[in-house]
Amino acid sequence: MTPENKGYSLAVSNRNNNETASKVYLKPMSLYIPDIAAQAVAELVSGLSTAGNDSGKFILTVTNNNNGVSVDKDFTSLEELKDPLSAADSVKELINIVRGYESDEETNVCGW
């Protein structure tokens, strides 16, 4: 019996108002494509109420929902998070860190 794929979650949090927007990706390898990763982050940022909150702490988080491993990266401004190159590189970096924690390749059900 094959375990259910719970995918990876990508989330953006605004520490100024403790608001979070997230989305689950059942095939997270698509986030290795810079345009897709940048678009995913942009969609999450647009879901936050950021009016007047262009500065402060924003956090990008990647979580493997199958094993609970989660890593995040802090951003000091919304503009830094909105930058497509910075967003895409950060998503790829975080996914690689999460994947580094996977100990048993046989139980990996996320399509890697």
mmCIF file of C-alpha atoms in Angstrom:
data_model
loop_
_atom_site.group_PDB
_atom_site.id
_atom_site.type_symbol
_atom_site.label_atom_id
_atom_site.label_comp_id
_atom_site.label_asym_id
_atom_site.label_seq_id
_atom_site.Cartn_x
_atom_site.Cartn_y
_atom_site.Cartn_z
ATOM 1 C CA MET A 1 0.000 0.000 0.000
ATOM 2 C CA THR A 2 1.360 3.416 -1.007
ATOM 3 C CA PRO A 3 1.121 6.215 1.554
ATOM 4 C CA GLU A 4 -0.895 9.283 0.571
ATOM 5 C CA ASN A 5 1.114 12.169 -0.886
ATOM 6 C CA LYS A 6 0.446 15.206 1.284
ATOM 7 C CA GLY A 7 2.809 17.385 -0.783
ATOM 8 C CA TYR A 8 4.758 20.447 0.201
ATOM 9 C CA SER A 9 3.311 23.680 1.572
ATOM 10 C CA LEU A 10 4.623 27.055 0.513
ATOM 11 C CA ALA A 11 3.667 29.910 2.834
ATOM 12 C CA VAL A 12 4.316 33.627 3.233
ATOM 13 C CA SER A 13 3.776 35.243 6.623
ATOM 14 C CA ASN A 14 3.599 38.893 7.618
ATOM 15 C CA ARG A 15 5.008 39.240 11.126
ATOM 16 C CA ASN A 16 3.565 42.753 11.458
ATOM 17 C CA ASN A 17 0.012 41.412 11.680
ATOM 18 C CA ASN A 18 0.601 37.628 12.045
ATOM 19 C CA GLU A 19 -1.191 36.935 8.766
ATOM 20 C CA THR A 20 -0.230 33.903 6.643
ATOM 21 C CA ALA A 21 -1.085 32.810 3.114
ATOM 22 C CA SER A 22 -0.207 29.274 2.026
ATOM 23 C CA LYS A 23 -0.736 26.752 -0.735
ATOM 24 C CA VAL A 24 -0.073 23.004 -0.998
ATOM 25 C CA TYR A 25 1.839 21.607 -3.973
ATOM 26 C CA LEU A 26 1.469 17.880 -4.583
ATOM 27 C CA LYS A 27 4.232 18.032 -7.218
ATOM 28 C CA PRO A 28 6.716 20.434 -5.617
ATOM 29 C CA MET A 29 9.408 19.809 -8.234
ATOM 30 C CA SER A 30 7.551 22.328 -10.413
ATOM 31 C CA LEU A 31 8.735 24.999 -7.956
ATOM 32 C CA TYR A 32 12.284 24.453 -9.215
ATOM 33 C CA ILE A 33 11.247 26.360 -12.360
ATOM 34 C CA PRO A 34 12.068 29.994 -11.486
ATOM 35 C CA ASP A 35 9.008 31.506 -13.193
ATOM 36 C CA ILE A 36 6.639 29.121 -11.421
ATOM 37 C CA ALA A 37 8.292 29.703 -8.036
ATOM 38 C CA ALA A 38 8.228 33.488 -8.458
ATOM 39 C CA GLN A 39 4.578 33.376 -9.530
ATOM 40 C CA ALA A 40 3.687 31.158 -6.551
ATOM 41 C CA VAL A 41 5.280 33.603 -4.109
ATOM 42 C CA ALA A 42 3.620 36.576 -5.853
ATOM 43 C CA GLU A 43 0.206 34.887 -5.526
ATOM 44 C CA LEU A 44 0.756 34.303 -1.822
ATOM 45 C CA VAL A 45 1.924 37.885 -1.255
ATOM 46 C CA SER A 46 -1.146 39.198 -3.068
ATOM 47 C CA GLY A 47 -3.283 37.217 -0.610
ATOM 48 C CA LEU A 48 -1.860 39.140 2.348
ATOM 49 C CA SER A 49 -3.202 42.483 3.491
ATOM 50 C CA THR A 50 0.053 44.420 3.127
ATOM 51 C CA ALA A 51 -1.323 47.972 2.889
ATOM 52 C CA GLY A 52 1.098 50.220 4.732
ATOM 53 C CA ASN A 53 3.251 47.235 5.703
ATOM 54 C CA ASP A 54 5.965 47.413 3.052
ATOM 55 C CA SER A 55 8.651 47.210 5.699
ATOM 56 C CA GLY A 56 8.926 44.792 8.542
ATOM 57 C CA LYS A 57 9.331 41.056 8.730
ATOM 58 C CA PHE A 58 8.074 38.701 6.088
ATOM 59 C CA ILE A 59 8.783 34.988 6.198
ATOM 60 C CA LEU A 60 8.817 32.449 3.377
ATOM 61 C CA THR A 61 8.278 28.866 4.595
ATOM 62 C CA VAL A 62 8.491 25.478 2.871
ATOM 63 C CA THR A 63 7.073 22.442 4.696
ATOM 64 C CA ASN A 64 7.115 18.781 3.695
ATOM 65 C CA ASN A 65 3.621 17.761 4.768
ATOM 66 C CA ASN A 66 4.574 14.071 4.692
ATOM 67 C CA ASN A 67 7.151 14.266 7.469
ATOM 68 C CA GLY A 68 6.612 17.710 9.010
ATOM 69 C CA VAL A 69 10.055 19.106 8.163
ATOM 70 C CA SER A 70 9.786 22.871 7.749
ATOM 71 C CA VAL A 71 12.319 25.626 7.027
ATOM 72 C CA ASP A 72 11.873 29.331 6.594
ATOM 73 C CA LYS A 73 13.691 32.435 5.464
ATOM 74 C CA ASP A 74 13.242 35.978 6.753
ATOM 75 C CA PHE A 75 12.850 38.984 4.478
ATOM 76 C CA THR A 76 13.293 42.521 5.789
ATOM 77 C CA SER A 77 10.966 44.105 3.243
ATOM 78 C CA LEU A 78 8.054 43.228 1.032
ATOM 79 C CA GLU A 79 9.963 44.459 -2.027
ATOM 80 C CA GLU A 80 12.732 41.928 -1.342
ATOM 81 C CA LEU A 81 10.131 39.146 -1.220
ATOM 82 C CA LYS A 82 8.380 40.413 -4.363
ATOM 83 C CA ASP A 83 11.611 40.366 -6.397
ATOM 84 C CA PRO A 84 11.132 37.410 -8.806
ATOM 85 C CA LEU A 85 14.795 36.343 -8.764
ATOM 86 C CA SER A 86 15.053 36.522 -4.977
ATOM 87 C CA ALA A 87 11.742 34.669 -4.529
ATOM 88 C CA ALA A 88 12.644 31.886 -6.977
ATOM 89 C CA ASP A 89 16.119 31.390 -5.486
ATOM 90 C CA SER A 90 14.721 31.338 -1.955
ATOM 91 C CA VAL A 91 12.051 28.743 -2.789
ATOM 92 C CA LYS A 92 14.649 26.487 -4.430
ATOM 93 C CA GLU A 93 17.032 26.912 -1.484
ATOM 94 C CA LEU A 94 14.333 26.056 1.064
ATOM 95 C CA ILE A 95 13.140 23.008 -0.887
ATOM 96 C CA ASN A 96 16.717 21.721 -1.067
ATOM 97 C CA ILE A 97 17.100 22.109 2.696
ATOM 98 C CA VAL A 98 13.818 20.281 3.370
ATOM 99 C CA ARG A 99 14.801 17.497 0.983
ATOM 100 C CA GLY A 100 18.139 17.186 2.795
ATOM 101 C CA TYR A 101 16.255 16.135 5.920
ATOM 102 C CA GLU A 102 14.518 13.249 4.178
ATOM 103 C CA SER A 103 16.214 10.157 5.489
ATOM 104 C CA ASP A 104 14.412 7.311 3.736
ATOM 105 C CA GLU A 105 14.032 7.667 -0.031
ATOM 106 C CA GLU A 106 11.617 4.727 -0.152
ATOM 107 C CA THR A 107 9.020 6.626 1.847
ATOM 108 C CA ASN A 108 9.337 9.791 -0.218
ATOM 109 C CA VAL A 109 5.975 10.167 -1.957
ATOM 110 C CA CYS A 110 6.327 13.701 -3.297
ATOM 111 C CA GLY A 111 7.477 12.676 -6.755
ATOM 112 C CA TRP A 112 11.185 13.335 -6.429
#
